[in-house]
CSV table of C-alpha atoms in Angstrom, one decimal:
chain,number,residue,atom,x,y,z
W,1,UNK,CA,0.0,0.0,0.0
W,2,UNK,CA,1.4,3.3,-1.1
W,3,UNK,CA,0.4,6.5,0.8
W,4,UNK,CA,-1.2,9.4,-0.9
W,5,UNK,CA,1.8,11.5,-0.6
W,6,UNK,CA,4.2,8.8,-1.9
W,7,UNK,CA,1.8,8.2,-4.8
W,8,UNK,CA,1.7,11.9,-5.7
W,9,UNK,CA,5.4,12.0,-5.8
W,10,UNK,CA,5.6,8.9,-8.1
W,11,UNK,CA,3.0,10.5,-10.4
W,12,UNK,CA,5.1,13.6,-11.0
W,13,UNK,CA,8.1,11.5,-12.0
W,14,UNK,CA,11.3,13.3,-12.9
W,15,UNK,CA,9.7,16.7,-12.1
W,16,UNK,CA,10.4,16.1,-8.4
W,17,UNK,CA,14.1,15.8,-9.0
W,18,UNK,CA,14.1,18.8,-11.3
W,19,UNK,CA,12.7,20.7,-8.3
W,20,UNK,CA,14.9,19.4,-5.4
W,21,UNK,CA,18.1,19.2,-7.5
W,22,UNK,CA,17.5,22.3,-9.5
W,23,UNK,CA,20.6,24.3,-10.6
W,24,UNK,CA,19.7,26.9,-7.8
W,25,UNK,CA,19.9,24.1,-5.2
W,26,UNK,CA,23.2,22.7,-6.7
W,27,UNK,CA,24.7,26.2,-6.5
W,28,UNK,CA,23.6,26.5,-2.8
W,29,UNK,CA,25.4,23.2,-2.2
W,30,UNK,CA,28.6,24.0,-4.0
W,31,UNK,CA,28.6,27.6,-2.7
W,32,UNK,CA,28.6,29.2,-6.2
W,33,UNK,CA,25.2,30.9,-6.0
W,34,UNK,CA,25.8,34.7,-6.4
W,35,UNK,CA,24.9,36.5,-3.1
W,36,UNK,CA,22.7,39.0,-5.0
W,37,UNK,CA,20.6,36.1,-6.4
W,38,UNK,CA,20.3,34.6,-2.9
W,39,UNK,CA,19.2,38.0,-1.5
W,40,UNK,CA,16.6,38.4,-4.3
W,41,UNK,CA,15.3,34.9,-3.6
W,42,UNK,CA,15.0,35.5,0.2
W,43,UNK,CA,12.9,38.5,-0.3
W,44,UNK,CA,10.6,36.7,-2.7
W,45,UNK,CA,10.5,33.7,-0.4
W,46,UNK,CA,9.5,35.9,2.6
W,47,UNK,CA,6.6,37.4,0.6
W,48,UNK,CA,5.6,33.9,-0.5
W,49,UNK,CA,5.6,32.5,3.1
W,50,UNK,CA,3.3,35.2,4.3
W,51,UNK,CA,0.7,34.5,1.6
W,52,UNK,CA,1.2,30.7,2.2
W,53,UNK,CA,0.5,31.2,5.9
W,54,UNK,CA,-2.7,33.2,5.1
W,55,UNK,CA,-3.8,30.4,2.8
W,56,UNK,CA,-3.1,27.7,5.4
W,57,UNK,CA,-5.4,29.5,7.9
W,58,UNK,CA,-8.0,30.0,5.3
W,59,UNK,CA,-7.9,26.4,4.3
W,60,UNK,CA,-7.9,25.2,7.9
W,61,UNK,CA,-11.1,27.1,8.6
W,62,UNK,CA,-12.8,24.6,6.2
W,63,UNK,CA,-11.0,21.5,7.6
W,64,UNK,CA,-12.3,18.8,10.1
W,65,UNK,CA,-11.3,20.4,13.4
W,66,UNK,CA,-8.9,17.7,14.6
W,67,UNK,CA,-7.0,17.9,11.3
W,68,UNK,CA,-7.0,21.7,11.4
W,69,UNK,CA,-5.5,21.7,14.9
W,70,UNK,CA,-2.9,19.0,14.1
W,71,UNK,CA,-1.6,21.0,11.1
W,72,UNK,CA,-1.9,24.5,12.7
W,73,UNK,CA,-0.1,23.2,15.8
W,74,UNK,CA,2.7,21.7,13.8
W,75,UNK,CA,2.9,24.8,11.6
W,76,UNK,CA,3.0,27.5,14.3
W,77,UNK,CA,4.4,25.8,17.4
W,78,UNK,CA,8.1,26.4,16.7
W,79,UNK,CA,7.6,29.5,14.6
W,80,UNK,CA,10.3,31.4,16.6
W,81,UNK,CA,12.9,28.9,15.4
W,82,UNK,CA,12.4,29.8,11.7
W,83,UNK,CA,12.2,33.4,12.7
W,84,UNK,CA,15.7,33.3,14.3
W,85,UNK,CA,17.3,31.9,11.2
W,86,UNK,CA,15.5,34.4,9.1
W,87,UNK,CA,16.6,37.3,11.2
W,88,UNK,CA,20.2,36.2,11.0
W,89,UNK,CA,20.0,36.0,7.2
W,90,UNK,CA,18.2,39.4,7.0
W,91,UNK,CA,20.8,41.0,9.2
W,92,UNK,CA,23.8,39.6,7.3
W,93,UNK,CA,22.3,40.7,4.0
W,94,UNK,CA,20.9,44.0,5.2
W,95,UNK,CA,17.3,43.2,4.3
W,96,UNK,CA,14.7,45.1,6.2
W,97,UNK,CA,11.0,44.5,6.7
W,98,UNK,CA,10.4,47.7,4.8
W,99,UNK,CA,12.4,46.5,1.8
W,100,UNK,CA,10.3,43.3,1.8
W,101,UNK,CA,7.1,45.3,1.9
W,102,UNK,CA,8.2,47.7,-0.7
W,103,UNK,CA,9.3,45.0,-3.1
W,104,UNK,CA,6.7,43.5,-5.5
W,105,UNK,CA,6.1,39.9,-6.3
W,106,UNK,CA,7.6,38.5,-9.5
W,107,UNK,CA,5.1,37.0,-11.9
W,108,UNK,CA,5.9,33.4,-10.8
W,109,UNK,CA,5.6,34.2,-7.1
W,110,UNK,CA,2.3,36.1,-7.7
W,111,UNK,CA,0.9,33.2,-9.8
W,112,UNK,CA,2.1,30.6,-7.2
W,113,UNK,CA,0.6,32.4,-4.2
W,114,UNK,CA,-2.7,33.0,-6.1
W,115,UNK,CA,-2.7,29.3,-6.9
W,116,UNK,CA,-2.4,28.5,-3.1
W,117,UNK,CA,-5.3,30.9,-2.3
W,118,UNK,CA,-7.4,29.3,-5.1
W,119,UNK,CA,-7.0,25.8,-3.6
W,120,UNK,CA,-7.5,27.1,-0.1
W,121,UNK,CA,-10.9,28.4,-1.3
W,122,UNK,CA,-11.7,25.1,-3.0
W,123,UNK,CA,-11.1,22.8,0.0
W,124,UNK,CA,-8.8,21.3,2.5
W,125,UNK,CA,-7.5,18.2,0.8
W,126,UNK,CA,-6.9,20.1,-2.4
W,127,UNK,CA,-5.0,22.8,-0.5
W,128,UNK,CA,-2.9,20.2,1.3
W,129,UNK,CA,-1.9,18.7,-2.1
W,130,UNK,CA,-1.0,22.2,-3.4
W,131,UNK,CA,0.9,23.0,-0.3
W,132,UNK,CA,2.9,19.8,0.2
W,133,UNK,CA,5.6,20.2,-2.5
W,134,UNK,CA,6.8,23.4,-0.9
W,135,UNK,CA,7.0,22.1,2.6
W,136,UNK,CA,8.2,18.5,1.8
W,137,UNK,CA,10.7,19.5,-0.9
W,138,UNK,CA,12.4,22.1,1.2
W,139,UNK,CA,13.2,19.4,3.8
W,140,UNK,CA,14.9,17.3,1.2
W,141,UNK,CA,16.7,20.3,-0.2
W,142,UNK,CA,17.8,21.4,3.3
W,143,UNK,CA,19.3,18.0,4.0
W,144,UNK,CA,21.0,18.0,0.6
W,145,UNK,CA,22.5,21.5,1.0
W,146,UNK,CA,23.7,21.1,4.6
W,147,UNK,CA,27.5,21.1,4.7
W,148,UNK,CA,27.9,23.7,2.0
W,149,UNK,CA,31.0,25.9,2.7
W,150,UNK,CA,28.9,29.1,2.5
W,151,UNK,CA,27.9,29.8,6.1
W,152,UNK,CA,24.8,31.7,5.1
W,153,UNK,CA,23.5,29.0,2.8
W,154,UNK,CA,24.3,26.5,5.5
W,155,UNK,CA,22.3,28.3,8.2
W,156,UNK,CA,19.4,28.5,5.7
W,157,UNK,CA,19.7,24.7,4.9
W,158,UNK,CA,20.0,23.6,8.6
W,159,UNK,CA,16.7,25.1,9.4
W,160,UNK,CA,14.9,23.1,6.7
W,161,UNK,CA,16.9,20.0,7.5
W,162,UNK,CA,15.9,20.3,11.2
W,163,UNK,CA,13.6,18.0,13.2
W,164,UNK,CA,11.4,21.0,14.0
W,165,UNK,CA,10.8,21.6,10.4
W,166,UNK,CA,10.3,17.9,9.6
W,167,UNK,CA,7.6,17.7,12.3
W,168,UNK,CA,5.7,20.4,10.3
W,169,UNK,CA,6.1,18.4,7.1
W,170,UNK,CA,5.0,15.2,8.8
W,171,UNK,CA,1.8,16.7,10.0
W,172,UNK,CA,0.9,17.9,6.5
W,173,UNK,CA,1.8,14.5,4.9
W,174,UNK,CA,-0.1,12.4,7.4
W,175,UNK,CA,-3.1,14.6,7.0
W,176,UNK,CA,-2.9,14.4,3.2
W,177,UNK,CA,-2.7,10.6,3.5
W,178,UNK,CA,-6.3,10.6,4.9
W,179,UNK,CA,-7.5,11.6,1.4
W,180,UNK,CA,-7.4,9.6,-1.8
W,181,UNK,CA,-5.6,10.8,-4.9
W,182,UNK,CA,-8.1,12.4,-7.3
W,183,UNK,CA,-7.3,14.1,-10.6
W,184,UNK,CA,-7.9,17.5,-8.9
W,185,UNK,CA,-5.4,16.6,-6.1
W,186,UNK,CA,-2.9,15.3,-8.6
W,187,UNK,CA,-3.1,18.5,-10.6
W,188,UNK,CA,-2.8,20.7,-7.5
W,189,UNK,CA,0.4,18.8,-6.4
W,190,UNK,CA,1.9,18.7,-9.9
W,191,UNK,CA,1.3,22.4,-10.6
W,192,UNK,CA,3.0,23.3,-7.3
W,193,UNK,CA,6.0,21.3,-8.2
W,194,UNK,CA,6.2,23.1,-11.5
W,195,UNK,CA,5.8,26.4,-9.6
W,196,UNK,CA,8.7,25.5,-7.3
W,197,UNK,CA,10.9,24.9,-10.4
W,198,UNK,CA,9.8,28.2,-11.9
W,199,UNK,CA,10.4,29.9,-8.6
W,200,UNK,CA,14.1,28.9,-8.7
W,201,UNK,CA,14.4,30.0,-12.3
W,202,UNK,CA,12.8,33.4,-11.7
W,203,UNK,CA,15.2,33.9,-8.9
W,204,UNK,CA,18.3,32.9,-11.0
W,205,UNK,CA,17.1,35.4,-13.6
W,206,UNK,CA,16.1,38.0,-10.9
W,207,UNK,CA,12.8,38.6,-12.7
W,208,UNK,CA,11.3,42.1,-12.4
W,209,UNK,CA,9.0,42.4,-9.4
W,210,UNK,CA,5.9,44.3,-10.3
W,211,UNK,CA,2.9,42.7,-8.6
W,212,UNK,CA,2.1,44.5,-5.4
H,1,UNK,CA,-4.6,54.8,30.1
H,2,UNK,CA,-6.9,51.8,30.4
H,3,UNK,CA,-6.5,48.9,28.0
H,4,UNK,CA,-9.4,47.8,25.8
H,5,UNK,CA,-9.8,44.5,27.8
H,6,UNK,CA,-9.8,46.4,31.2
H,7,UNK,CA,-12.3,48.9,29.9
H,8,UNK,CA,-14.6,46.2,28.7
H,9,UNK,CA,-14.6,44.6,32.1
H,10,UNK,CA,-15.4,47.9,33.7
H,11,UNK,CA,-18.2,48.4,31.3
H,12,UNK,CA,-20.0,45.2,32.3
H,13,UNK,CA,-19.8,46.1,36.0
H,14,UNK,CA,-21.2,43.6,38.4
H,15,UNK,CA,-22.0,41.1,35.6
H,16,UNK,CA,-18.3,40.0,35.7
H,17,UNK,CA,-18.5,39.0,39.3
H,18,UNK,CA,-21.9,37.3,38.8
H,19,UNK,CA,-20.0,35.2,36.2
H,20,UNK,CA,-16.7,34.3,38.0
H,21,UNK,CA,-18.3,33.9,41.4
H,22,UNK,CA,-21.5,32.3,40.3
H,23,UNK,CA,-23.1,29.7,42.6
H,24,UNK,CA,-21.7,27.0,40.3
H,25,UNK,CA,-18.2,28.3,40.9
H,26,UNK,CA,-18.7,28.6,44.7
H,27,UNK,CA,-19.9,25.0,44.8
H,28,UNK,CA,-16.8,23.9,42.9
H,29,UNK,CA,-14.7,25.7,45.5
H,30,UNK,CA,-16.6,24.4,48.6
H,31,UNK,CA,-16.8,20.9,47.0
H,32,UNK,CA,-20.6,20.8,47.2
H,33,UNK,CA,-21.4,20.7,43.5
H,34,UNK,CA,-23.2,17.4,42.8
H,35,UNK,CA,-21.1,15.1,40.6
H,36,UNK,CA,-23.9,14.5,38.1
H,37,UNK,CA,-24.1,18.3,37.6
H,38,UNK,CA,-20.3,18.5,37.0
H,39,UNK,CA,-20.5,15.6,34.6
H,40,UNK,CA,-23.4,17.2,32.7
H,41,UNK,CA,-21.4,20.5,32.6
H,42,UNK,CA,-18.2,18.8,31.3
H,43,UNK,CA,-20.0,17.2,28.4
H,44,UNK,CA,-21.6,20.6,27.4
H,45,UNK,CA,-18.3,22.3,27.8
H,46,UNK,CA,-16.6,19.8,25.6
H,47,UNK,CA,-19.1,20.5,22.9
H,48,UNK,CA,-18.7,24.2,23.4
H,49,UNK,CA,-14.9,24.1,23.1
H,50,UNK,CA,-15.1,22.3,19.7
H,51,UNK,CA,-17.3,25.0,18.3
H,52,UNK,CA,-15.2,27.7,19.9
H,53,UNK,CA,-12.1,26.3,18.3
H,54,UNK,CA,-13.7,26.2,14.9
H,55,UNK,CA,-14.8,29.8,15.3
H,56,UNK,CA,-11.3,30.8,16.3
H,57,UNK,CA,-9.8,29.4,13.1
H,58,UNK,CA,-12.7,30.9,11.1
H,59,UNK,CA,-12.1,34.4,12.7
H,60,UNK,CA,-8.3,34.0,12.3
H,61,UNK,CA,-8.6,33.5,8.6
H,62,UNK,CA,-9.8,37.2,8.5
H,63,UNK,CA,-7.2,38.6,10.8
H,64,UNK,CA,-4.0,40.4,10.1
H,65,UNK,CA,-1.5,37.6,9.7
H,66,UNK,CA,0.8,38.4,12.7
H,67,UNK,CA,-2.2,38.6,15.0
H,68,UNK,CA,-3.6,35.3,13.6
H,69,UNK,CA,-0.3,33.5,14.2
H,70,UNK,CA,0.1,35.0,17.7
H,71,UNK,CA,-3.3,33.8,18.8
H,72,UNK,CA,-3.3,30.5,17.0
H,73,UNK,CA,0.2,29.7,18.4
H,74,UNK,CA,-0.9,30.5,21.9
H,75,UNK,CA,-4.1,28.6,21.5
H,76,UNK,CA,-2.8,25.4,20.0
H,77,UNK,CA,0.8,25.1,21.2
H,78,UNK,CA,0.2,23.3,24.5
H,79,UNK,CA,-3.0,21.7,23.4
H,80,UNK,CA,-1.8,18.3,24.9
H,81,UNK,CA,-1.8,19.8,28.4
H,82,UNK,CA,-5.5,20.5,28.4
H,83,UNK,CA,-6.2,17.2,26.7
H,84,UNK,CA,-4.5,15.3,29.5
H,85,UNK,CA,-6.6,16.9,32.2
H,86,UNK,CA,-9.7,16.3,30.1
H,87,UNK,CA,-8.8,12.6,29.7
H,88,UNK,CA,-8.4,12.2,33.4
H,89,UNK,CA,-11.8,13.8,34.1
H,90,UNK,CA,-13.5,11.8,31.3
H,91,UNK,CA,-12.0,8.6,32.6
H,92,UNK,CA,-12.9,9.2,36.2
H,93,UNK,CA,-16.5,10.1,35.2
H,94,UNK,CA,-16.8,7.4,32.5
H,95,UNK,CA,-17.5,9.9,29.8
H,96,UNK,CA,-16.7,8.7,26.3
H,97,UNK,CA,-16.2,10.5,23.0
H,98,UNK,CA,-19.3,8.7,21.8
H,99,UNK,CA,-21.4,10.0,24.6
H,100,UNK,CA,-20.3,13.6,23.9
H,101,UNK,CA,-21.1,13.1,20.2
H,102,UNK,CA,-24.5,11.6,20.9
H,103,UNK,CA,-25.5,14.3,23.4
H,104,UNK,CA,-27.1,17.4,22.0
H,105,UNK,CA,-26.4,21.0,23.0
H,106,UNK,CA,-28.7,22.7,25.6
H,107,UNK,CA,-30.4,25.9,24.3
H,108,UNK,CA,-27.9,28.2,26.1
H,109,UNK,CA,-24.9,26.3,24.7
H,110,UNK,CA,-26.4,26.2,21.2
H,111,UNK,CA,-27.1,30.0,21.3
H,112,UNK,CA,-23.7,30.8,22.8
H,113,UNK,CA,-21.8,28.8,20.1
H,114,UNK,CA,-23.9,30.3,17.3
H,115,UNK,CA,-23.1,33.7,18.8
H,116,UNK,CA,-19.4,32.9,18.5
H,117,UNK,CA,-19.8,31.8,14.9
H,118,UNK,CA,-21.7,34.9,14.2
H,119,UNK,CA,-19.0,37.2,15.5
H,120,UNK,CA,-16.3,35.1,13.7
H,121,UNK,CA,-18.1,35.8,10.5
H,122,UNK,CA,-18.4,39.5,11.3
H,123,UNK,CA,-14.7,40.2,11.9
H,124,UNK,CA,-11.6,39.6,14.0
H,125,UNK,CA,-11.8,42.3,16.7
H,126,UNK,CA,-15.6,41.6,17.2
H,127,UNK,CA,-14.7,37.9,17.6
H,128,UNK,CA,-11.9,38.6,20.1
H,129,UNK,CA,-14.3,40.6,22.2
H,130,UNK,CA,-16.9,37.8,22.1
H,131,UNK,CA,-14.3,35.2,22.9
H,132,UNK,CA,-12.4,36.9,25.7
H,133,UNK,CA,-14.9,36.4,28.6
H,134,UNK,CA,-14.7,32.6,28.3
H,135,UNK,CA,-10.9,32.5,28.2
H,136,UNK,CA,-10.2,35.2,30.6
H,137,UNK,CA,-12.9,34.4,33.1
H,138,UNK,CA,-11.9,30.7,33.3
H,139,UNK,CA,-8.4,31.7,34.4
H,140,UNK,CA,-9.8,33.7,37.3
H,141,UNK,CA,-12.2,30.9,38.2
H,142,UNK,CA,-9.4,28.4,38.1
H,143,UNK,CA,-7.3,30.4,40.4
H,144,UNK,CA,-10.3,30.9,42.8
H,145,UNK,CA,-11.3,27.2,42.8
H,146,UNK,CA,-7.8,25.7,43.2
H,147,UNK,CA,-7.4,24.2,46.7
H,148,UNK,CA,-11.0,22.8,46.7
H,149,UNK,CA,-11.1,19.5,48.6
H,150,UNK,CA,-12.6,17.7,45.7
H,151,UNK,CA,-9.7,16.2,43.7
H,152,UNK,CA,-11.6,16.2,40.4
H,153,UNK,CA,-12.7,19.8,40.7
H,154,UNK,CA,-9.1,20.7,41.7
H,155,UNK,CA,-7.6,19.0,38.7
H,156,UNK,CA,-10.1,20.9,36.6
H,157,UNK,CA,-9.2,24.2,38.3
H,158,UNK,CA,-5.4,23.7,38.2
H,159,UNK,CA,-5.5,23.6,34.4
H,160,UNK,CA,-7.3,26.9,34.1
H,161,UNK,CA,-5.0,28.4,36.8
H,162,UNK,CA,-1.9,27.3,35.0
H,163,UNK,CA,0.7,29.4,33.3
H,164,UNK,CA,0.1,27.5,30.1
H,165,UNK,CA,-3.5,28.5,30.1
H,166,UNK,CA,-2.7,32.1,31.1
H,167,UNK,CA,-0.3,32.4,28.1
H,168,UNK,CA,-3.3,31.7,25.9
H,169,UNK,CA,-5.5,34.3,27.6
H,170,UNK,CA,-2.7,36.8,27.4
H,171,UNK,CA,-2.3,36.4,23.6
H,172,UNK,CA,-6.0,37.1,23.2
H,173,UNK,CA,-6.1,40.1,25.5
H,174,UNK,CA,-3.0,41.8,24.0
H,175,UNK,CA,-4.5,41.3,20.6
H,176,UNK,CA,-7.9,42.7,21.7
H,177,UNK,CA,-6.0,45.7,23.1
H,178,UNK,CA,-5.0,46.7,19.6
H,179,UNK,CA,-8.6,47.6,18.9
H,180,UNK,CA,-10.7,50.4,20.3
H,181,UNK,CA,-13.9,49.8,22.3
H,182,UNK,CA,-16.9,50.3,19.9
H,183,UNK,CA,-20.5,49.7,20.8
H,184,UNK,CA,-20.4,46.5,18.7
H,185,UNK,CA,-17.4,45.3,20.6
H,186,UNK,CA,-18.9,46.2,24.0
H,187,UNK,CA,-22.1,44.3,23.1
H,188,UNK,CA,-20.1,41.2,21.9
H,189,UNK,CA,-18.2,41.1,25.2
H,190,UNK,CA,-21.3,41.8,27.4
H,191,UNK,CA,-23.4,39.2,25.7
H,192,UNK,CA,-20.7,36.6,26.2
H,193,UNK,CA,-20.5,37.4,29.9
H,194,UNK,CA,-24.2,36.9,30.0
H,195,UNK,CA,-23.9,33.6,28.1
H,196,UNK,CA,-21.3,32.4,30.6
H,197,UNK,CA,-23.7,33.1,33.5
H,198,UNK,CA,-26.5,31.3,31.6
H,199,UNK,CA,-24.2,28.4,30.9
H,200,UNK,CA,-23.7,27.9,34.7
H,201,UNK,CA,-27.4,28.1,35.3
H,202,UNK,CA,-28.3,25.7,32.5
H,203,UNK,CA,-25.8,23.3,34.0
H,204,UNK,CA,-27.1,23.6,37.5
H,205,UNK,CA,-30.6,22.9,36.1
H,206,UNK,CA,-29.3,20.2,33.8
H,207,UNK,CA,-31.4,21.6,31.0
H,208,UNK,CA,-32.6,19.3,28.3
H,209,UNK,CA,-30.1,18.8,25.4
H,210,UNK,CA,-31.9,18.8,22.1
H,211,UNK,CA,-29.9,20.8,19.6
H,212,UNK,CA,-27.7,18.5,17.5
């Protein structure tokens, strides 16, 4: 018996590896990613995370209560941990809250976050499927990148490779596993994997940021 | 300068004391509350809490993100602690999940939980005001009842008197304090204090439970 989340990963085939071993990731690992690209990425990612959190709460308000509490607890119980890493990266790269707020979304980021809001409005299992690639993939990426010679990339990776982060991912995957794979769920998952790949590419290109 | 939550408490005057020093509370403290009344109350309260939690998530989905995360984190981060106390009480009184699910709401409980859902649909500050009397009052009641000779009532009271529980209340009150007192907010708060009083009275009477 294959779990829903394992089945979804099989269904997207090579796309998963294109995401978690994207050139962006390889360059985090070998330390060759230009710092201005990492800086650009971090700002876009911060904007992404805020929209993602809003979508989680929106979707949770439509979920069975025990599942909503399980996922929200996992998501928000060690929120300081991620915040600490973030603050360090922001400090070292001189990124301020103000700069994040005054920077627009690039097209990929805007489309990806609207996609999350769309699935949050459709329903809980659909949202979980759309959300899983981001949370799950970053854990694999973190574990892969840890050990990079760049101290900043390493601090970033250690957070996603941590047990705290994994416990969030686990809550999402075990909740997703309560639902069957449907064509809608498969599409939500696959589209998000594609968005993750496009997110790396937009960051490497430092796409213009126009969507406020 | 008086905070919003302190001002709301002033505005309801004696009603607050009628709630936190209700006959039901006094009989928890002196140990004279009949066990069948406590058992009846616990089942109604469990049904109440589930609806309240749903309403919290619903209201949080309309809140500014930082406030939503602050309140949800406080609310759900030590959720096991309350569950342990609950399990002990349920075990000692032979209450099962099934019995809770197969028992209806009494009229007061049904009206009170619909009132919470109503304010959750109206907006975040309105909901916080409607929610605060339950969370805040139970902390005062817990501290007042702790030391009762009845071990079961004491276990119940210790949970609400605990630092874990107080940290939840604090998150709600500091969030409420970001908003001004309006007539709508005053009414939401006052009605909930009245509902709490009626909740004790319906429990003392063991009102019929008909609303599923």
